[in-house]
Short mmCIF file of C-alpha atoms and ligand atoms in Angstrom, two decimals:
data_model
loop_
_atom_site.label_atom_id
_atom_site.label_comp_id
_atom_site.label_asym_id
_atom_site.label_seq_id
_atom_site.Cartn_x
_atom_site.Cartn_y
_atom_site.Cartn_z
CA MET A 1 261.78 -207.12 -58.79
CA ARG A 2 259.69 -205.35 -56.21
CA LYS A 3 262.77 -205.14 -53.96
CA TYR A 4 264.72 -203.47 -56.74
CA ILE A 5 261.98 -200.93 -57.32
CA VAL A 6 261.94 -200.09 -53.63
CA LEU A 7 265.71 -199.86 -53.60
CA ILE A 8 265.77 -197.69 -56.73
CA SER A 9 263.12 -195.34 -55.41
CA PHE A 10 264.94 -195.16 -52.08
CA CYS A 11 268.14 -194.18 -53.92
CA ILE A 12 266.25 -191.63 -55.99
CA SER A 13 264.72 -190.07 -52.91
CA LEU A 14 268.09 -189.98 -51.19
CA PHE A 15 269.52 -188.32 -54.25
CA ASN A 16 266.66 -185.82 -54.26
CA ILE A 17 266.71 -185.03 -50.61
CA ALA A 18 270.43 -184.61 -50.21
CA PRO A 19 271.03 -181.74 -52.65
CA ALA A 20 267.66 -180.18 -51.83
CA GLN A 21 268.54 -179.97 -48.15
CA LYS A 22 271.91 -178.49 -48.89
CA ASN A 23 270.32 -176.11 -51.32
CA ASN A 24 267.65 -175.03 -48.83
CA PHE A 25 270.25 -174.35 -46.22
CA ASP A 26 272.31 -172.27 -48.64
CA VAL A 27 269.31 -170.40 -49.98
CA ASP A 28 268.23 -169.52 -46.49
CA LYS A 29 271.65 -168.12 -45.64
CA ILE A 30 271.87 -166.29 -48.99
CA LYS A 31 268.53 -164.67 -48.19
CA THR A 32 269.49 -163.66 -44.67
CA ASP A 33 272.71 -162.11 -45.93
CA ALA A 34 270.90 -160.31 -48.76
CA ILE A 35 268.41 -158.73 -46.32
CA GLN A 36 271.27 -157.55 -44.11
CA ASN A 37 273.29 -156.27 -47.00
CA LEU A 38 270.39 -154.29 -48.44
CA GLN A 39 269.63 -152.82 -45.03
CA SER A 40 273.25 -151.67 -44.75
CA LYS A 41 272.75 -149.68 -47.98
CA TYR A 42 269.71 -147.82 -46.60
CA GLU A 43 271.32 -144.37 -46.79
CA ILE A 44 272.60 -144.92 -50.34
CA TYR A 45 269.18 -145.81 -51.74
CA LYS A 46 267.52 -143.15 -49.65
CA THR A 47 269.71 -140.56 -51.39
CA VAL A 48 268.89 -141.97 -54.83
CA ALA A 49 265.15 -142.01 -54.10
CA LEU A 50 265.05 -138.53 -52.57
CA ASP A 51 267.06 -137.06 -55.44
CA ILE A 52 264.44 -138.39 -57.87
CA TRP A 53 261.69 -137.14 -55.53
CA LYS A 54 263.22 -133.66 -55.81
CA PHE A 55 263.65 -133.87 -59.61
CA ALA A 56 259.94 -134.80 -59.91
CA GLU A 57 260.07 -135.14 -63.69
CA VAL A 58 256.89 -136.06 -65.60
CA GLY A 59 256.46 -138.81 -68.19
CA TYR A 60 259.13 -138.99 -70.93
CA LYS A 61 260.86 -135.93 -69.43
CA GLU A 62 262.63 -137.95 -66.72
CA ILE A 63 266.10 -137.02 -67.99
CA LYS A 64 267.85 -136.58 -64.63
CA SER A 65 265.97 -139.38 -62.87
CA SER A 66 266.76 -141.92 -65.59
CA ALA A 67 270.39 -140.79 -65.78
CA LEU A 68 270.81 -141.20 -62.01
CA LEU A 69 269.44 -144.75 -62.02
CA GLN A 70 271.52 -145.67 -65.07
CA GLN A 71 274.66 -144.30 -63.46
CA THR A 72 273.97 -146.13 -60.19
CA LEU A 73 273.74 -149.41 -62.13
CA ARG A 74 276.74 -148.64 -64.34
CA ASP A 75 278.87 -147.89 -61.27
CA LYS A 76 278.08 -151.37 -60.00
CA GLY A 77 279.19 -153.08 -63.20
CA PHE A 78 275.95 -153.36 -65.19
CA THR A 79 276.02 -152.87 -68.96
CA VAL A 80 273.46 -150.15 -69.56
CA GLN A 81 271.74 -149.41 -72.83
CA GLY A 82 269.79 -146.16 -72.84
CA GLY A 83 267.33 -144.67 -75.30
CA ILE A 84 265.71 -148.01 -76.12
CA ALA A 85 262.37 -148.42 -77.96
CA GLU A 86 262.76 -144.88 -79.36
CA ILE A 87 262.34 -143.44 -75.85
CA PRO A 88 265.25 -141.27 -74.65
CA THR A 89 264.66 -142.05 -70.95
CA ALA A 90 264.06 -145.81 -71.27
CA PHE A 91 266.94 -148.16 -70.50
CA VAL A 92 267.92 -151.73 -69.82
CA ALA A 93 270.78 -152.68 -67.52
CA THR A 94 272.17 -156.20 -67.78
CA PHE A 95 274.57 -158.32 -65.76
CA GLY A 96 275.49 -161.99 -66.08
CA SER A 97 274.93 -164.44 -68.89
CA GLY A 98 272.78 -167.39 -69.80
CA LYS A 99 269.58 -168.67 -68.28
CA PRO A 100 267.55 -167.94 -66.34
CA VAL A 101 266.97 -164.31 -67.25
CA ILE A 102 265.16 -162.49 -64.48
CA ALA A 103 264.07 -158.89 -65.00
CA ILE A 104 263.05 -156.23 -62.51
CA LEU A 105 260.99 -153.23 -63.63
CA SER A 106 261.70 -149.72 -62.39
CA GLU A 107 259.64 -146.55 -62.87
CA PHE A 108 260.51 -142.94 -62.11
CA ASP A 109 257.94 -140.50 -63.54
CA ALA A 110 256.11 -137.91 -61.42
CA LEU A 111 252.59 -136.46 -61.74
CA PRO A 112 251.77 -132.91 -62.85
CA GLY A 113 250.06 -130.52 -60.43
CA LEU A 114 250.98 -132.44 -57.29
CA SER A 115 254.02 -130.59 -55.98
CA GLN A 116 254.23 -131.02 -52.20
CA GLU A 117 256.79 -130.55 -49.41
CA ALA A 118 257.64 -133.49 -47.13
CA VAL A 119 255.37 -132.08 -44.41
CA PRO A 120 252.06 -133.37 -43.01
CA GLU A 121 249.99 -130.44 -44.28
CA LYS A 122 249.18 -129.39 -47.83
CA LYS A 123 252.06 -127.18 -48.98
CA SER A 124 253.42 -127.15 -52.50
CA ILE A 125 257.10 -126.53 -53.24
CA SER A 126 257.37 -123.06 -54.69
CA GLY A 127 258.29 -123.03 -58.36
CA LYS A 128 257.59 -126.74 -58.72
CA ASP A 129 254.53 -128.20 -60.44
CA ALA A 130 254.98 -131.97 -60.38
CA GLY A 131 255.28 -134.32 -57.43
CA HIS A 132 255.88 -138.02 -56.83
CA ALA A 133 252.29 -138.78 -55.87
CA CYS A 134 252.56 -142.37 -57.08
CA GLY A 135 255.91 -142.96 -55.38
CA HIS A 136 257.78 -143.84 -58.56
CA HIS A 137 260.98 -142.36 -57.11
CA LEU A 138 260.86 -145.17 -54.54
CA PHE A 139 259.86 -147.63 -57.28
CA GLY A 140 262.97 -146.81 -59.32
CA ALA A 141 265.39 -146.83 -56.39
CA ALA A 142 264.11 -150.10 -54.84
CA SER A 143 264.24 -151.95 -58.16
CA VAL A 144 267.78 -150.76 -58.80
CA ALA A 145 268.71 -151.81 -55.24
CA ALA A 146 267.31 -155.31 -55.82
CA GLY A 147 269.06 -155.56 -59.19
CA ILE A 148 272.42 -154.62 -57.66
CA GLU A 149 271.98 -157.13 -54.84
CA ILE A 150 271.21 -159.94 -57.31
CA LYS A 151 274.16 -158.91 -59.45
CA LYS A 152 276.41 -159.26 -56.41
CA LEU A 153 275.18 -162.81 -55.83
CA ILE A 154 275.76 -163.77 -59.47
CA GLU A 155 279.24 -162.29 -59.23
CA GLU A 156 279.93 -164.26 -56.05
CA LYS A 157 278.82 -167.37 -57.98
CA LYS A 158 275.99 -168.10 -55.57
CA PHE A 159 274.01 -168.94 -58.71
CA GLN A 160 274.13 -168.46 -62.47
CA GLY A 161 272.07 -166.51 -64.95
CA THR A 162 271.27 -162.98 -66.03
CA ILE A 163 269.70 -160.09 -64.15
CA LYS A 164 268.15 -157.20 -66.05
CA VAL A 165 266.78 -153.96 -64.68
CA PHE A 166 264.39 -152.21 -67.06
CA GLY A 167 264.07 -148.44 -66.74
CA CYS A 168 260.45 -147.82 -67.71
CA PRO A 169 259.42 -144.19 -68.28
CA ALA A 170 255.99 -142.57 -68.37
CA GLU A 171 253.89 -145.14 -66.54
CA GLU A 172 251.35 -142.43 -65.72
CA GLY A 173 249.36 -142.37 -68.93
CA GLY A 174 252.34 -142.65 -71.27
CA SER A 175 252.27 -146.46 -71.59
CA GLY A 176 256.08 -146.51 -71.68
CA LYS A 177 256.41 -150.27 -71.21
CA VAL A 178 254.06 -151.01 -74.10
CA TYR A 179 256.63 -149.68 -76.58
CA MET A 180 259.31 -151.75 -74.87
CA VAL A 181 257.15 -154.88 -75.15
CA ARG A 182 256.29 -154.04 -78.77
CA GLU A 183 260.02 -153.76 -79.50
CA GLY A 184 260.50 -157.32 -78.20
CA LEU A 185 262.80 -156.26 -75.34
CA PHE A 186 261.34 -158.86 -72.96
CA LYS A 187 261.62 -161.76 -75.41
CA ASP A 188 264.49 -163.56 -73.67
CA VAL A 189 263.21 -162.88 -70.14
CA ASP A 190 261.91 -165.82 -68.07
CA VAL A 191 260.23 -163.94 -65.22
CA VAL A 192 259.51 -160.26 -64.57
CA ILE A 193 259.37 -158.90 -61.02
CA HIS A 194 257.89 -155.52 -60.20
CA TRP A 195 256.37 -153.65 -57.29
CA HIS A 196 254.45 -150.48 -56.55
CA PRO A 197 254.34 -148.06 -53.63
CA ASP A 198 251.20 -148.55 -51.53
CA ASN A 199 249.65 -147.95 -48.13
CA GLU A 200 249.85 -151.64 -47.20
CA ASN A 201 252.11 -154.64 -47.77
CA ILE A 202 250.50 -156.88 -50.32
CA VAL A 203 251.38 -159.24 -53.16
CA THR A 204 249.53 -158.03 -56.25
CA MET A 205 247.04 -160.74 -57.12
CA THR A 206 244.33 -158.36 -58.30
CA SER A 207 244.26 -157.67 -62.01
CA ALA A 208 244.19 -154.19 -63.53
CA LEU A 209 241.81 -152.46 -65.90
CA ALA A 210 242.71 -152.48 -69.57
CA ASN A 211 242.81 -148.90 -70.75
CA LYS A 212 242.76 -146.96 -73.99
CA SER A 213 243.21 -143.21 -74.02
CA ALA A 214 243.03 -140.54 -76.70
CA LYS A 215 242.93 -136.81 -77.22
CA PHE A 216 240.00 -135.64 -79.37
CA ARG A 217 240.68 -132.38 -81.18
CA PHE A 218 237.75 -130.37 -82.55
CA LYS A 219 238.16 -127.58 -85.07
CA GLY A 220 235.56 -124.87 -85.71
CA LEU A 221 235.46 -121.26 -86.90
CA SER A 222 236.29 -118.18 -84.82
CA ALA A 223 233.93 -115.22 -84.76
CA HIS A 224 232.84 -112.45 -82.39
CA ALA A 225 230.67 -114.28 -79.89
CA ALA A 226 228.17 -111.40 -79.59
CA ALA A 227 228.45 -109.44 -82.86
CA SER A 228 228.52 -112.31 -85.36
CA PRO A 229 228.03 -115.68 -83.66
CA GLU A 230 226.24 -117.01 -86.74
CA LYS A 231 229.53 -116.79 -88.61
CA GLY A 232 231.30 -119.03 -86.08
CA ARG A 233 231.27 -122.72 -85.28
CA SER A 234 232.34 -123.55 -81.74
CA ALA A 235 234.91 -126.31 -81.28
CA LEU A 236 233.97 -126.27 -77.60
CA ASP A 237 230.38 -127.12 -78.58
CA GLY A 238 231.82 -130.16 -80.31
CA VAL A 239 233.59 -131.22 -77.11
CA GLU A 240 230.51 -130.60 -74.98
CA ALA A 241 228.19 -132.47 -77.34
CA MET A 242 230.62 -135.38 -77.34
CA ASN A 243 230.81 -135.40 -73.55
CA ASN A 244 227.00 -135.32 -73.29
CA MET A 245 226.68 -138.28 -75.59
CA VAL A 246 229.35 -140.27 -73.75
CA ASN A 247 227.70 -139.46 -70.42
CA MET A 248 224.39 -140.81 -71.76
CA MET A 249 226.22 -143.84 -73.04
CA ARG A 250 227.28 -144.77 -69.50
CA GLU A 251 223.87 -146.36 -68.88
CA HIS A 252 224.32 -148.68 -71.83
CA ILE A 253 227.79 -150.08 -71.39
CA PRO A 254 228.99 -152.89 -69.07
CA GLN A 255 228.95 -151.53 -65.56
CA GLU A 256 232.59 -152.36 -64.78
CA THR A 257 233.55 -149.76 -67.38
CA ARG A 258 235.28 -146.56 -66.31
CA ILE A 259 235.31 -143.57 -68.62
CA HIS A 260 236.85 -140.26 -67.60
CA TYR A 261 237.80 -137.11 -69.43
CA VAL A 262 239.31 -133.67 -68.93
CA ILE A 263 238.89 -130.74 -71.26
CA THR A 264 242.49 -129.83 -71.98
CA ASN A 265 241.59 -126.88 -74.20
CA GLY A 266 238.22 -125.15 -74.14
CA GLY A 267 239.06 -121.87 -75.83
CA ARG A 268 240.71 -118.74 -74.49
CA ALA A 269 238.13 -115.98 -74.15
CA PRO A 270 234.33 -116.08 -73.79
CA ASN A 271 233.83 -113.38 -76.43
CA VAL A 272 235.61 -115.43 -79.08
CA VAL A 273 233.90 -118.49 -80.56
CA PRO A 274 236.63 -121.10 -80.00
CA ASP A 275 237.99 -122.51 -83.23
CA PHE A 276 239.91 -125.21 -81.33
CA ALA A 277 239.06 -127.40 -78.36
CA GLU A 278 240.50 -130.63 -77.04
CA VAL A 279 239.24 -133.32 -74.67
CA TYR A 280 241.40 -136.13 -73.27
CA TYR A 281 239.61 -139.45 -72.64
CA TYR A 282 240.36 -142.70 -70.80
CA VAL A 283 238.25 -145.80 -71.47
CA ARG A 284 238.77 -148.67 -69.04
CA HIS A 285 237.32 -152.11 -68.45
CA PRO A 286 238.68 -155.34 -66.93
CA LYS A 287 238.76 -156.93 -70.39
CA LYS A 288 240.81 -155.50 -73.25
CA ASP A 289 238.28 -156.59 -75.89
CA ASP A 290 235.50 -154.63 -74.17
CA VAL A 291 237.80 -151.60 -74.01
CA LYS A 292 238.32 -151.78 -77.76
CA GLU A 293 234.58 -151.97 -78.41
CA ILE A 294 233.59 -149.18 -76.00
CA PHE A 295 236.37 -146.97 -77.31
CA GLU A 296 234.93 -147.28 -80.83
CA ARG A 297 231.57 -146.08 -79.48
CA VAL A 298 233.29 -143.06 -77.92
CA VAL A 299 234.83 -142.32 -81.33
CA MET A 300 231.34 -142.49 -82.89
CA ALA A 301 230.11 -139.99 -80.28
CA ALA A 302 232.94 -137.65 -81.26
CA LYS A 303 232.08 -137.91 -84.94
CA GLY A 304 228.37 -137.37 -84.25
CA ALA A 305 229.18 -134.35 -82.10
CA ALA A 306 231.31 -132.84 -84.83
CA MET A 307 228.59 -133.36 -87.42
CA GLY A 308 225.93 -131.79 -85.23
CA THR A 309 227.98 -128.75 -84.31
CA GLY A 310 229.42 -128.04 -87.75
CA THR A 311 232.92 -128.74 -86.58
CA THR A 312 235.49 -131.38 -87.49
CA VAL A 313 237.24 -133.83 -85.19
CA GLU A 314 240.40 -135.85 -85.24
CA TYR A 315 241.80 -138.00 -82.51
CA GLU A 316 245.20 -139.23 -81.43
CA ILE A 317 245.60 -142.44 -79.42
CA ILE A 318 247.77 -141.51 -76.45
CA GLY A 319 248.04 -144.73 -74.50
CA GLY A 320 246.75 -148.25 -74.28
CA THR A 321 247.43 -150.95 -71.71
CA HIS A 322 246.33 -154.52 -71.16
CA ASP A 323 244.80 -155.96 -68.02
CA LEU A 324 247.23 -157.76 -65.72
CA LEU A 325 247.76 -161.50 -66.16
CA LEU A 326 248.22 -162.94 -62.68
CA ASN A 327 250.55 -165.80 -61.81
CA LYS A 328 249.63 -167.72 -58.67
CA THR A 329 252.83 -169.79 -58.65
CA LEU A 330 254.94 -166.65 -58.50
CA GLY A 331 252.50 -164.87 -56.19
CA GLU A 332 252.85 -167.62 -53.59
CA VAL A 333 256.65 -167.42 -53.76
CA MET A 334 256.59 -163.67 -53.34
CA GLN A 335 254.07 -163.86 -50.48
CA LYS A 336 256.40 -166.13 -48.48
CA ASN A 337 259.25 -163.73 -49.03
CA LEU A 338 257.18 -160.68 -48.12
CA GLU A 339 256.14 -162.41 -44.91
CA ARG A 340 259.78 -163.16 -44.15
CA VAL A 341 260.84 -159.55 -44.73
CA GLY A 342 257.92 -158.15 -42.73
CA GLY A 343 256.20 -154.78 -42.94
CA VAL A 344 257.16 -151.25 -41.95
CA SER A 345 257.48 -150.04 -38.35
CA TYR A 346 257.58 -146.38 -37.48
CA THR A 347 259.52 -144.35 -34.91
CA PRO A 348 257.46 -142.19 -32.48
CA GLU A 349 258.18 -139.14 -34.71
CA GLU A 350 256.98 -141.01 -37.79
CA ILE A 351 253.82 -142.08 -35.96
CA GLU A 352 253.17 -138.43 -35.11
CA PHE A 353 253.75 -137.44 -38.75
CA GLY A 354 251.56 -140.31 -39.94
CA LYS A 355 248.71 -139.45 -37.60
CA LYS A 356 248.76 -135.85 -38.83
CA ILE A 357 248.53 -137.15 -42.39
CA GLN A 358 245.69 -139.48 -41.43
CA SER A 359 243.80 -136.61 -39.77
CA THR A 360 243.54 -134.91 -43.19
CA PHE A 361 241.38 -137.70 -44.61
CA THR A 362 237.61 -137.42 -44.53
CA TYR A 363 237.05 -141.17 -44.25
CA LYS A 364 237.83 -143.86 -41.67
CA VAL A 365 241.47 -144.94 -41.90
CA PRO A 366 243.14 -148.19 -40.79
CA ALA A 367 245.20 -148.13 -37.58
CA ILE A 368 248.68 -146.81 -38.19
CA GLN A 369 250.19 -150.10 -36.95
CA THR A 370 248.78 -151.94 -39.98
CA SER A 371 251.91 -150.77 -41.80
CA MET A 372 253.60 -153.68 -40.03
CA ALA A 373 251.11 -156.30 -41.26
CA ILE A 374 251.18 -158.36 -44.46
CA VAL A 375 247.88 -158.76 -46.28
CA PRO A 376 247.02 -162.47 -46.82
CA LEU A 377 247.30 -163.71 -50.40
CA LYS A 378 244.04 -163.49 -52.35
CA THR A 379 243.61 -163.85 -56.11
CA ILE A 380 241.08 -161.52 -57.76
CA PRO A 381 241.11 -161.73 -61.55
CA ASP A 382 238.88 -159.59 -63.81
CA ALA A 383 239.04 -156.59 -61.52
CA GLY A 384 241.22 -153.71 -60.51
CA GLY A 385 240.96 -150.10 -59.53
CA GLY A 386 243.57 -148.76 -61.90
CA SER A 387 245.54 -149.59 -64.98
CA THR A 388 249.20 -150.30 -65.52
CA ASP A 389 251.45 -150.83 -68.50
CA VAL A 390 252.85 -153.82 -66.59
CA GLY A 391 249.74 -155.48 -68.06
CA ASP A 392 251.38 -155.63 -71.48
CA VAL A 393 254.54 -157.10 -69.96
CA SER A 394 252.42 -159.73 -68.20
CA TYR A 395 251.10 -160.95 -71.57
CA GLY A 396 254.64 -161.64 -72.74
CA VAL A 397 256.38 -163.03 -69.65
CA PRO A 398 255.25 -164.61 -66.35
CA THR A 399 255.05 -161.59 -64.07
CA VAL A 400 254.73 -161.02 -60.34
CA GLY A 401 254.42 -157.85 -58.30
CA MET A 402 253.77 -156.47 -54.87
CA GLY A 403 253.02 -153.30 -52.98
CA SER A 404 254.68 -152.12 -49.79
CA ALA A 405 253.60 -149.55 -47.25
CA THR A 406 255.48 -146.49 -48.43
CA TRP A 407 252.57 -144.26 -47.40
CA VAL A 408 250.84 -144.31 -44.00
CA PRO A 409 247.78 -146.61 -43.93
CA GLY A 410 244.75 -145.00 -45.56
CA THR A 411 246.74 -142.80 -47.95
CA PRO A 412 245.51 -142.96 -51.55
CA ALA A 413 247.90 -142.80 -54.49
CA HIS A 414 247.92 -139.55 -56.47
CA SER A 415 247.43 -137.40 -53.36
CA TRP A 416 249.60 -134.73 -51.75
CA GLN A 417 249.75 -136.97 -48.68
CA ALA A 418 251.47 -139.66 -50.80
CA VAL A 419 254.04 -137.12 -52.01
CA ALA A 420 254.67 -136.01 -48.41
CA CYS A 421 255.19 -139.55 -47.07
CA GLY A 422 257.39 -140.43 -50.03
CA GLY A 423 259.75 -137.61 -49.15
CA THR A 424 260.47 -139.02 -45.68
CA ASP A 425 261.86 -142.20 -44.09
CA ILE A 426 258.29 -143.54 -44.07
CA GLY A 427 258.62 -143.94 -47.82
CA ILE A 428 262.21 -145.18 -47.69
CA LYS A 429 261.30 -147.93 -45.21
CA GLY A 430 258.67 -149.16 -47.67
CA LEU A 431 261.29 -149.00 -50.43
CA MET A 432 263.50 -151.34 -48.38
CA VAL A 433 260.66 -153.85 -47.88
CA ALA A 434 260.14 -153.94 -51.65
CA ALA A 435 263.85 -154.19 -52.49
CA LYS A 436 264.33 -157.07 -50.03
CA THR A 437 261.20 -158.98 -51.10
CA MET A 438 262.03 -158.68 -54.80
CA THR A 439 265.61 -159.82 -54.12
CA LEU A 440 264.44 -162.85 -52.13
CA THR A 441 261.94 -163.74 -54.85
CA ALA A 442 264.66 -163.54 -57.50
CA ILE A 443 266.91 -165.74 -55.32
CA ASP A 444 264.17 -168.39 -55.29
CA LEU A 445 263.88 -168.22 -59.06
CA PHE A 446 267.63 -168.44 -59.66
CA THR A 447 268.06 -171.37 -57.27
CA ASN A 448 264.93 -173.36 -58.13
CA PRO A 449 264.43 -173.81 -61.90
CA SER A 450 261.27 -175.87 -61.37
CA LEU A 451 259.54 -172.71 -60.12
CA ILE A 452 260.14 -170.97 -63.43
CA ALA A 453 258.91 -174.03 -65.32
CA LYS A 454 255.73 -174.13 -63.22
CA ALA A 455 255.14 -170.38 -63.58
CA THR A 456 255.67 -170.61 -67.35
CA GLU A 457 253.20 -173.43 -67.64
CA GLU A 458 250.61 -171.43 -65.70
CA PHE A 459 251.34 -168.36 -67.83
CA LYS A 460 250.85 -170.26 -71.09
CA LYS A 461 247.54 -171.64 -69.87
CA ALA A 462 246.29 -168.23 -68.77
CA LYS A 463 247.32 -166.53 -72.00
CA GLY A 464 245.85 -169.28 -74.17
CA ASP A 465 246.11 -168.62 -77.89
CA TYR A 466 245.88 -164.83 -77.56
CA LYS A 467 248.33 -163.16 -79.91
CA TYR A 468 249.58 -159.95 -78.33
CA GLU A 469 248.48 -156.76 -80.02
CA PRO A 470 249.11 -153.40 -78.35
CA LEU A 471 245.95 -151.35 -77.74
CA LEU A 472 247.82 -148.24 -78.83
CA GLY A 473 248.52 -149.79 -82.23
CA ASN A 474 251.64 -148.79 -84.11
CA ARG A 475 251.92 -145.17 -82.99
CA LYS A 476 255.35 -143.87 -82.00
CA PRO A 477 255.96 -143.15 -78.28
CA ALA A 478 253.85 -140.12 -77.25
CA LEU A 479 256.93 -138.28 -76.00
CA ASN A 480 255.08 -134.96 -75.69
CA TYR A 481 251.87 -136.20 -74.07
CA ARG A 482 252.54 -134.03 -71.01
CA ASP A 483 253.00 -130.83 -73.03
ZN1 LIG B 1 252.12 -145.61 -60.12
#
């Protein structure tokens, strides 16, 4: 009996080893070829990325950028559906059939007020307001590149399944993906892969802050500010009283909270009591439930301010995003692939450009050579410096992401220096690192179903019994939030 068991287990292990070895060999070759093939398309994706960099279209206005990415995918045989989730610039491109379904996210919106030439000193492009200070032009192009590479492998029958590229507009405050999640567009997806431009090469295992934003609109009564002020009620007073109350509140809320605001309308002339004023608020915290609670206190401050100043207030939810659910199983897979691809190395001219950029910072910056390094994998839940609408995706599907050095080390996002780097080969080299790493990660998922099973199990455990509910409620996409 014992002999049989040994014999059976020996046969089983033989059976297991043999295909696995063959598979490993094939996967390795598939990966090497994919890296080479993507590299050979450098100029093509550079053109796509730099075209979007030049368009520099802000959230929900990314008409040309979205059209270019859609066309690039269509030309390669993807079926593209545009205008999804009631957003004209959102799209999904699909190739293949059956399981697994792997999706790659792409973004392409720019930021207002950050127009900048591709030069290492502050110089805006004349006649242009927006700039790609978060590198979403690279984001879009790299994700499309990875999608096309995977499509090629499915077509060549290297493996089976479906690849989807999601075109996700208005990440910067517009919560574009939330509407796509709400619409159920990720329902059949097994794993979502994404990335983000960065100043280092890192797999994203730090969560993000949940975020709820709104515009508070105060209405008062106009009057001559000197001749008959008693006849007026200042809407700006309402805004200022609200801001004072919220600023006092800061002492009495959990300290990980971040609240910021800008007065988007404070009246037009000092001698007119403003009858309209508007303030735009973000409320952030690592936990979505705390965000909901603190946001309600901000609303109470607005109502109190209106009452005290004899004005009225209404508010419109603009955006709302979840924190990011991390997936260690997928993070480890992506880390290995990022290490295989390697970081970004610069030419002497790029080093000169990069050092000029670094000299504009007032703080100590990492050595320029760190662009070549890969940050070791480290999981940090319940934290994050920013927010992302990928958070909502991560509550529906196991999700993994990374950052690559598209900006010289030390460069913060949302800076003119980020726009400048993104307009040069420094940015494009980072794009290639991301495209290759995402492709390799997708190859692992297509060729090793047990990885998806393990990631799904981890995802289910992390999500628990939470039933997804968008923080922005049932509002329609805020298509004019940049107006
Ligand atoms: Zn961004």
